[in-house]
Each structure stands twice: as structure tokens, then as C-alpha cells.
GROMACS .gro file of C-alpha atoms in nm:
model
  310
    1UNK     CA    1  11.684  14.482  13.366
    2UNK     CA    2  11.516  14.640  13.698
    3UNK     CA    3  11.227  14.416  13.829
    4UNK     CA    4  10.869  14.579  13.783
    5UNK     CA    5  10.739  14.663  14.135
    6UNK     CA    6  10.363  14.627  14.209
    7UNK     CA    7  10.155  14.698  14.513
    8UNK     CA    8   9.938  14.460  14.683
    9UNK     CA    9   9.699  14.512  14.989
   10UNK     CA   10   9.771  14.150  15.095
   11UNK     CA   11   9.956  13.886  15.015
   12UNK     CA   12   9.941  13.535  15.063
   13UNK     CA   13  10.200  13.280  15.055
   14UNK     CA   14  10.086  12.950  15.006
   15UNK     CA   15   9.801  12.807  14.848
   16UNK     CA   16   9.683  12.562  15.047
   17UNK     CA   17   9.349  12.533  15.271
   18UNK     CA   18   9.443  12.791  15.485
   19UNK     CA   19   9.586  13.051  15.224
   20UNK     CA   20   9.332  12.993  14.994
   21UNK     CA   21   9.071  13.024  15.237
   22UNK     CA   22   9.227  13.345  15.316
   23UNK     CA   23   9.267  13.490  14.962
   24UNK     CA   24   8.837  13.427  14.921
   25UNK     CA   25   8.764  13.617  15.227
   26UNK     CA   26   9.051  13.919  15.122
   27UNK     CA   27   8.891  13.921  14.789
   28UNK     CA   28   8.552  13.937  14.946
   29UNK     CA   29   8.630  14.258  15.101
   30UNK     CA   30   8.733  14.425  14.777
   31UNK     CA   31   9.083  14.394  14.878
   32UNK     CA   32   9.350  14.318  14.643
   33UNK     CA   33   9.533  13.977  14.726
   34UNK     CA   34   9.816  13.821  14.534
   35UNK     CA   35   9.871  13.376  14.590
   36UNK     CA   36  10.214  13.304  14.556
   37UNK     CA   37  10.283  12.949  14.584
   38UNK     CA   38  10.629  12.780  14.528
   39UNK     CA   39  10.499  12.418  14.486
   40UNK     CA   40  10.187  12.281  14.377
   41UNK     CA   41   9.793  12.419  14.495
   42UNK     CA   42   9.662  12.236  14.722
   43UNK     CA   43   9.975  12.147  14.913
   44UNK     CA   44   9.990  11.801  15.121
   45UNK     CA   45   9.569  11.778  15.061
   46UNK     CA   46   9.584  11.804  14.757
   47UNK     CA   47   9.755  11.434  14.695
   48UNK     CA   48   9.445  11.303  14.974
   49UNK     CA   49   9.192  11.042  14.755
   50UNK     CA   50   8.904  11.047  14.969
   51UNK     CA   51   8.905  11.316  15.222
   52UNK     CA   52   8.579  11.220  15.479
   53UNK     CA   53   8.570  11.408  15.730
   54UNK     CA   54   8.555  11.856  15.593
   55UNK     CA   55   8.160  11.971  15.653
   56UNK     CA   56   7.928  11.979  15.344
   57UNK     CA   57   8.074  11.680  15.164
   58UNK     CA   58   8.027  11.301  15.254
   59UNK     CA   59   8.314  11.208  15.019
   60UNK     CA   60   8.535  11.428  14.783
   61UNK     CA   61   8.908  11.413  14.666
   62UNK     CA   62   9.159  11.688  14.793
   63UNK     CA   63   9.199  11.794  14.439
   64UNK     CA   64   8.862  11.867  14.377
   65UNK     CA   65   8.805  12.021  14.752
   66UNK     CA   66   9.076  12.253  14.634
   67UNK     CA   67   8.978  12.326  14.297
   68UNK     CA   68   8.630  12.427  14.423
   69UNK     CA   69   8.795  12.658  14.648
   70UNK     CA   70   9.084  12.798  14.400
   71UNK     CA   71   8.746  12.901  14.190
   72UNK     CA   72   8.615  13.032  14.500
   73UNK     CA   73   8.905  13.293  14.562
   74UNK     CA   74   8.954  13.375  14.201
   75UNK     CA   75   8.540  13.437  14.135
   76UNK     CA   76   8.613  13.732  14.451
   77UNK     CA   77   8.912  13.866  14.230
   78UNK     CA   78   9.269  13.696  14.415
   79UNK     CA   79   9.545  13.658  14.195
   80UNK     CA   80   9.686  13.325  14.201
   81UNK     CA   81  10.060  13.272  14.076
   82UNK     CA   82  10.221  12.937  14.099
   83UNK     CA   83  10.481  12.995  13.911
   84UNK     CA   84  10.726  13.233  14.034
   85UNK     CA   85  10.905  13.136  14.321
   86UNK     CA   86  10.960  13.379  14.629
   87UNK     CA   87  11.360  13.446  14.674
   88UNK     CA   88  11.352  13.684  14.979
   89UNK     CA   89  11.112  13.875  15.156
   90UNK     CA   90  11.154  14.160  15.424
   91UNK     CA   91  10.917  14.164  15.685
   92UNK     CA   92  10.992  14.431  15.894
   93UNK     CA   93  10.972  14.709  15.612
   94UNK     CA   94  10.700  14.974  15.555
   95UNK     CA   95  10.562  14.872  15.334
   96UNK     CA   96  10.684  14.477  15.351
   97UNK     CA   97  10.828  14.377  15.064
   98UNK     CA   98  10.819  14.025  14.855
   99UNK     CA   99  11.061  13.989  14.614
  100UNK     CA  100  10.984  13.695  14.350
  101UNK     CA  101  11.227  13.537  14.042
  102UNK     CA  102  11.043  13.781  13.820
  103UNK     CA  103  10.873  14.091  13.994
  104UNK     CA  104  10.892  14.247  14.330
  105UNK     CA  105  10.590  14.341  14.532
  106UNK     CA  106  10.514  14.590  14.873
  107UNK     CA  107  10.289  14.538  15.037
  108UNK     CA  108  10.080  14.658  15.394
  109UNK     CA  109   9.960  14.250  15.473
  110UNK     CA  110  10.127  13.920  15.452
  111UNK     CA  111   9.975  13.597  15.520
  112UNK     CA  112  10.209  13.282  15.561
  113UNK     CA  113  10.065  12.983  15.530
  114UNK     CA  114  10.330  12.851  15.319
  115UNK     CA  115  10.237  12.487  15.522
  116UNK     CA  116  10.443  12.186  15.490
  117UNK     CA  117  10.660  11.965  15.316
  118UNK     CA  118  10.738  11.565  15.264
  119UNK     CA  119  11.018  11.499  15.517
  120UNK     CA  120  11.300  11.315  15.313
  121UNK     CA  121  11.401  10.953  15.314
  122UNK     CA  122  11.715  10.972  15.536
  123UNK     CA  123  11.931  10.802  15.358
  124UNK     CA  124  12.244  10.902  15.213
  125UNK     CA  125  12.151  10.748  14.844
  126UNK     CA  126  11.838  10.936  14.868
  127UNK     CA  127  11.930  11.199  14.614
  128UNK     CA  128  12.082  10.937  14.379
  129UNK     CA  129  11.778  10.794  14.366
  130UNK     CA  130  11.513  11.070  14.374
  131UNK     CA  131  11.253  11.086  14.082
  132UNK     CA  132  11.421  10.725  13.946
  133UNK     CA  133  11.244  10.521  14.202
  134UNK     CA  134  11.239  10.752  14.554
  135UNK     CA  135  10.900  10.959  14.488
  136UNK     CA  136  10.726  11.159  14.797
  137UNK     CA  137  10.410  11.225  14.551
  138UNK     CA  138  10.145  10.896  14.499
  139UNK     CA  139   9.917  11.100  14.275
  140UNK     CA  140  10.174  11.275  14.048
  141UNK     CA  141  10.412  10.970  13.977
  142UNK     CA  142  10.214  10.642  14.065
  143UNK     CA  143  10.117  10.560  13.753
  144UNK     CA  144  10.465  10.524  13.613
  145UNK     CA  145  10.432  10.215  13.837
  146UNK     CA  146  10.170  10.015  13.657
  147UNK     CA  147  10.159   9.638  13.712
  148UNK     CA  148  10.550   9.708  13.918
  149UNK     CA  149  10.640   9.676  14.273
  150UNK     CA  150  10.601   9.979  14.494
  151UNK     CA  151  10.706   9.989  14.869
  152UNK     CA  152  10.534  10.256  15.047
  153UNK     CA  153  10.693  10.415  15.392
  154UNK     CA  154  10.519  10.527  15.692
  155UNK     CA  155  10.278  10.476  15.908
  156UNK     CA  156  10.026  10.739  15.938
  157UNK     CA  157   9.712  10.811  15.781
  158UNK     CA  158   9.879  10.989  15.472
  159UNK     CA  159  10.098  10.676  15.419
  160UNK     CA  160   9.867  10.401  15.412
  161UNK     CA  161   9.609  10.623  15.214
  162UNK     CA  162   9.887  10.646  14.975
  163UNK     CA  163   9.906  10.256  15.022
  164UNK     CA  164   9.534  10.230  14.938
  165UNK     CA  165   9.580  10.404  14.608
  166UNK     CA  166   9.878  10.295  14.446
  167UNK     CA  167   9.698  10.003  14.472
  168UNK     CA  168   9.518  10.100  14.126
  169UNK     CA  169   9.836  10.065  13.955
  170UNK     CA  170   9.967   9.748  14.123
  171UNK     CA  171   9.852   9.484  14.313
  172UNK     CA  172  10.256   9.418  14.492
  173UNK     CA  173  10.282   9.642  14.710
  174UNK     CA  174  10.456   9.705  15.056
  175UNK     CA  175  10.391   9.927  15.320
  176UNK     CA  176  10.687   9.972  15.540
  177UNK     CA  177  10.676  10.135  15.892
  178UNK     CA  178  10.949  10.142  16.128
  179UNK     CA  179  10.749  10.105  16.470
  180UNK     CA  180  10.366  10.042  16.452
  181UNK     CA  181  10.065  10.234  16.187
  182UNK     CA  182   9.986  10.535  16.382
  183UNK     CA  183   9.655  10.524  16.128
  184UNK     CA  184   9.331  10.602  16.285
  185UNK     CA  185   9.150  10.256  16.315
  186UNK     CA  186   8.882  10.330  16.009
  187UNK     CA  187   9.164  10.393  15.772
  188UNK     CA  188   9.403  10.107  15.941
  189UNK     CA  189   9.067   9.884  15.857
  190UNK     CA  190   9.048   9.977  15.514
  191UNK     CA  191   9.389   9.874  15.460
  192UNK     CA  192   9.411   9.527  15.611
  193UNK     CA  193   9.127   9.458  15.363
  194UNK     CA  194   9.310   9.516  15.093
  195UNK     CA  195   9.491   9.193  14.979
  196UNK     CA  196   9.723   9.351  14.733
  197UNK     CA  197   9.907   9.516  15.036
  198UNK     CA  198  10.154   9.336  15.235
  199UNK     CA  199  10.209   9.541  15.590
  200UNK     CA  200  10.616   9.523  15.728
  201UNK     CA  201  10.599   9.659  16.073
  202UNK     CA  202  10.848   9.675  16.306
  203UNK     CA  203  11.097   9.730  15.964
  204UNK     CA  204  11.323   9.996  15.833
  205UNK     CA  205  11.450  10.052  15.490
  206UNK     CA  206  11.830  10.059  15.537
  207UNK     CA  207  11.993  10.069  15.196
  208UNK     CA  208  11.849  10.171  14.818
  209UNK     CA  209  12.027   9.948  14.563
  210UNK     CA  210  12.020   9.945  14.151
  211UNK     CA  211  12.198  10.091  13.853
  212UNK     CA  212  12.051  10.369  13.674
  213UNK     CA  213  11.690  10.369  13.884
  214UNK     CA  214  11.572  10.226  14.228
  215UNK     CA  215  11.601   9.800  14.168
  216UNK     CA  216  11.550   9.646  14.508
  217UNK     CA  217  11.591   9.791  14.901
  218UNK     CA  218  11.781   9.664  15.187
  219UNK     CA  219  11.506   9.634  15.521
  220UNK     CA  220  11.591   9.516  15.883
  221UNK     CA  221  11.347   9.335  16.086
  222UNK     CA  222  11.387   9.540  16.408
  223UNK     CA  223  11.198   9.241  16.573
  224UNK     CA  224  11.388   8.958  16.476
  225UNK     CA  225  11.730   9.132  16.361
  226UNK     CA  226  11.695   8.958  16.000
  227UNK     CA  227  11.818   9.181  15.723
  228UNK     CA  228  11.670   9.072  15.389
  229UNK     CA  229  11.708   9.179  15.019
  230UNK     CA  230  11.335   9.329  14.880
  231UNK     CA  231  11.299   9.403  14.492
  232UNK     CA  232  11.114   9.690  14.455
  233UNK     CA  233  11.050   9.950  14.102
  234UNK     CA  234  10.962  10.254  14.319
  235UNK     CA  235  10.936  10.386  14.708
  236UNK     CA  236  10.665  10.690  14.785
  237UNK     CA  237  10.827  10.824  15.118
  238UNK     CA  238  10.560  10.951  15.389
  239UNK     CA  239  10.741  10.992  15.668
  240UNK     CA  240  10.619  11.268  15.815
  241UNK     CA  241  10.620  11.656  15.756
  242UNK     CA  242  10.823  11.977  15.788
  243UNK     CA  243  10.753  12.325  15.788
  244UNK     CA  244  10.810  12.567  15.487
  245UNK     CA  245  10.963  12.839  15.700
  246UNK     CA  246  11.296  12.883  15.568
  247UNK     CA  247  11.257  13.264  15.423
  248UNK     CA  248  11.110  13.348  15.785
  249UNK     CA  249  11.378  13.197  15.973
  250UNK     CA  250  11.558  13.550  16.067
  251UNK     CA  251  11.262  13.726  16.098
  252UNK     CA  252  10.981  13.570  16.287
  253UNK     CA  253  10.990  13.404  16.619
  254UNK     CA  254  11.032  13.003  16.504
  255UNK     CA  255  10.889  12.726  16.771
  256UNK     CA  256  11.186  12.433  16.837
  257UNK     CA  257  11.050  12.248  16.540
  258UNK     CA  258  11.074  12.526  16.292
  259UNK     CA  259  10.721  12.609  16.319
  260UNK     CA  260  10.555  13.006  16.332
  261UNK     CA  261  10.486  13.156  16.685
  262UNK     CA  262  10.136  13.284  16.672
  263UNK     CA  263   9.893  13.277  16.851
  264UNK     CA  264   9.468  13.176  16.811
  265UNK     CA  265   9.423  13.536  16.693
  266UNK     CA  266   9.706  13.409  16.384
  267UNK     CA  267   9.962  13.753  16.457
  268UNK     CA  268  10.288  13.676  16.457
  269UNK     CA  269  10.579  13.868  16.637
  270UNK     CA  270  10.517  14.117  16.375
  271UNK     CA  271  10.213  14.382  16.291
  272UNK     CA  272  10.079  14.289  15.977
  273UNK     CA  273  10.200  13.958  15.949
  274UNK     CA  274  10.012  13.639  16.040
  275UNK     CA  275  10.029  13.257  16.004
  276UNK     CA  276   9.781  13.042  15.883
  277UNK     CA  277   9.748  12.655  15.906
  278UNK     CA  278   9.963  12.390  15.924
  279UNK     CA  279  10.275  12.645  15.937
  280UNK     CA  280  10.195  12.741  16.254
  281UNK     CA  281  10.259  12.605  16.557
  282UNK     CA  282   9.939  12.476  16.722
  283UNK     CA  283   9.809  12.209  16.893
  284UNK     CA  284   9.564  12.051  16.639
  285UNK     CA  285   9.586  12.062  16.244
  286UNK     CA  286   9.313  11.925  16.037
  287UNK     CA  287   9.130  12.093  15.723
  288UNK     CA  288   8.932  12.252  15.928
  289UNK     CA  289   9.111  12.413  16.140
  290UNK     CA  290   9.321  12.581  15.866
  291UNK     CA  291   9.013  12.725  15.693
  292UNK     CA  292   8.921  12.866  16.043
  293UNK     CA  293   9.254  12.999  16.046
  294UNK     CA  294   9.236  13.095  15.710
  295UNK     CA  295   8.928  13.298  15.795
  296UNK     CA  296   9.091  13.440  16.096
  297UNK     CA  297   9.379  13.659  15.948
  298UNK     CA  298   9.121  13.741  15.641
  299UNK     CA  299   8.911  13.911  15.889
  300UNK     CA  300   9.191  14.066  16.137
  301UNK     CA  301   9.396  14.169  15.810
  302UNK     CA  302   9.084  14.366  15.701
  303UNK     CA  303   9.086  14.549  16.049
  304UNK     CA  304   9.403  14.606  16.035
  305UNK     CA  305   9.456  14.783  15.742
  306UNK     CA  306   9.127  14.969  15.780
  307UNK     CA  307   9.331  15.126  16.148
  308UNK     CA  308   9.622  15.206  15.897
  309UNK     CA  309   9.443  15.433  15.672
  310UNK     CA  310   9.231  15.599  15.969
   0.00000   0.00000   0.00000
């Protein structure tokens, strides 16, 4: 059976801060904007606890920061679809074309800010041992950890935030980091005060062990050369980031480290196309920034098509 084909003025892939952001501002200019997003809303923020430091709020989780925004987009008509995952798009067609599992859609506009994914534990038993004990998501799986052991790995903000709130469901657990926390100092204060955390620096996680699930890890004391048995129920892996840009990859100009070639203005190598947020390769990404960003291609896409129909 043929796929129904629907036309869009703009579409947005990616539901994020950035794409989100993008989809209120579309909608507010009686556009008609279609979200597609392959994983969850929110993206990376939306697994954040506390988030600090976005204007207008003093504290607020990035699950509620996005919900408040989803609501935002939808109230100004966007269409937001999380459940039918892109399989190929085409660019450089007139109109541009995004074909999904279930429906295929032209369009004059599209927005990437598809943004980023966990990097994997690189480990060779990684897959083995993914969703039995190997998680890269502290809010969705945690609490299958209650009152267990949980290693945590990384050393950046995400990671010991993650730390910080697994903490809820245990009070053992272990936050790994190959070299030294990379943490901003409020955050890296915050987690030496926590007792129920035990920081390994200086340590990599060399081999997963156990049966049927995750039982206990293999770690190397870079420092002292010691290799040492840890028992451990469950690892959340935040390691770092990569970019969702494998459906661009023959199509758009890619940076060295996968990342979207555009510049302040958002416009990538191709008219009618732009990148938003942390897909794009710039020198500073906060929440901020990609709901500037966000903003940006709302407001240039609107031009844009306005010079088409003129």
C-alpha cells in the first residue's frame, strides 16, 4: 500500500530546545510545522534534575522546562509526532521531501536540530549487556536500581548530575571517570557532599562481567596500575555526546566531528535548510543558545518562504 503524502510549510526534526523553540515561533506565524522526533522530547535536557541556569526560572527540571514549551508550540498549532521514525530524506528536491515509517511529507522548509546522542560504552560486551545493567538514561531506568549498586561513568556535569540523582534510589554508588571531573566547581561541590557517592578518578572500566545481567566490572587504577574486581547491579554511561546526523551525511556539508556546517544566521549548504542547536557545529552550546538558535531559523524560515511565493 502507497504511503499517504502530505504537505508541510516546515518541518522540524528534533524536538529538543532548539526544535521546539522553532516549531512555537513557525506556528506563531500561522505556518504549518510538523515535529518529528525519533527518540524521546526533550532530548539530552530532558533527563537534567535541576537545570539553574535558563532565564525566568531559579530552579526547574528539564522535563518540566520542556513540557512547558511542548504546550507552548502545540497552543500556536505545531504538530508533534514522536512516533514515526524518519527513514530517508532528500534535501536537495523541490519541494524537499521527508519520508517517515508510515507517511511521506514535501515540504518548502526543514529545520534539523535532530541534536545529540549518549556516546556508547566502548567496550566490546557493551551490547551484551545493554538494558540488563549498561543504561545511558538515569531518569528512565534508575529506579530499577533501588537499594542496588550503580556505577556511574564520566566526568562532566551530565555525569555527576546523574550521580546526584541515582542517589534517590541507592545510597552505593560509584562515579567512575577516566582522567579528572571536568564538572563546573558548583556542581563538583554538590557532589563531594554527598556521602552516598564514592568518586574513582584516574580509573577506567575495562571489562563487564555476569551471567544473564551486568554482576560486577573490571576497573584499572591508571595511577597506581592496580586492576580490581567491583560488584556492581547497573552502569549509566555519560561519556560524552554525538551528533544525530546520520540521514544528512551525503547531503550537507558535515564538520570533522560529524557536526552541521552553518553558520550564526543557522543556513546550511543548502536554501531552505538550517540547523539548530546542539547539531550544529558552534563554539558554545547551552539551553540558551539553542532557543536563540531555535528562534533564528523560525524567523529566517518565515522570510524565506515569504521570497518564494513573491
Amino acid at each position: 500500500m502507497a504511503k499517504a503524502t502530505t504537505h508541510k510549510d516546515v518541518i522540524v526534526i528534533g524536538a529538543g530546545m532548539a526544535g521546539l523553540t522553532a516549531a512555537m515561533y513557525v506556528g506563531r506565524m500561522n505556518l504549518s510545522v510538523l515535529v518529528l522526533e525519533n527518540g524521546i522530547i526533550g532530548g539530552q535536557i530532558a533527563n537534567a534534575t535541576e537545570i539553574e541556569n535558563f532565564p525566568g526560572f531559579v530552579k526547574i527540571s528539564g522535563k518540566d522546562l520542556i513540557a512547558t514549551l511542548q504546550t507552548q508550540a502545540e497552543n500556536f498549532g505545531a504538530v508533534i509526532d514522536e512516533f514515526d521514525t524518519i527513514v530517508s530524506v532528500d534535501l536537495k528536491a523541490t519541494p524537499k521531501i521527508v519520508e517517515t515509517e508510515e507517511k511521506i511529507y514535501t515540504t518548502d522548509v526543514v529545520i534539523i536540530a535532530s541534536g545529540m546522542e549518549r556516546r556508547k560504552l566502548p567496550l566490546p560486551t557493551e551490547k551484551k549487556y545493554s538494558g540488563r545493567g549498561v543504561h545511558y538514561c538515569e531518569l528512565c531506568d534508575g529506579y530499577k536500581y533501588r537499594d542496588k549498586i550503580i556505577a556511574v561513568m564520566g566526568g562532566g556535569n551530565a555525569a555527576v548530575d546523574a550521580a546526584i540523582f541515582l542517589t534517590k534510589y541507592s545510597d552505593k554508588i560509584y562515579l567512575i571517570q577516566r582522567s579528572e571531573l571536568r564538572a563546573d566547581e558548583v556542581t563538583k561541590q554538590k557532589l563531594y557532599a554527598n556521602k552516598n557517592i564514592k568518586v574513582l578518578l584516574q580509573t577506567e572500566i575495562q571489562k563487564l562481567s555476569g551471567n544473564k545481567k551486568l554482576e560486577s566490572i573490571e576497573i584499572l587504577n591508571k595511577t597506581t596500575g592496580e586492576v580490581s574486581t567491583l560488584p556492581v547491579d547497573g552502569i549509566f554511561v555519560n561519556i560524552g555526546v554525538v551528533p544525530n546526523t546520520e540521514l544528512f551525511k551525503n547531503q550537507l556539508e558535515l564538520s570533522a566531528n560529524g557536526k552541521i556546517i552553518a553558520g550564526e544566521d543557522c543556513k546550511t549548504s543548502i536554501e531552505g535548510v538550517f540547523a539548530a542547536g546542539d547539531v550544529r557545529e558552534k563554539q558554545i552550546r547551552q539551553l540558551t543558545t539553542a532557543a536563540a538558535d531555535g528562534t533564528t531559523v523560525a524567523l529566517l524560515a518565515e522570510k524565506y518562504l515569504s521570497k518564494l511565493k513573491n
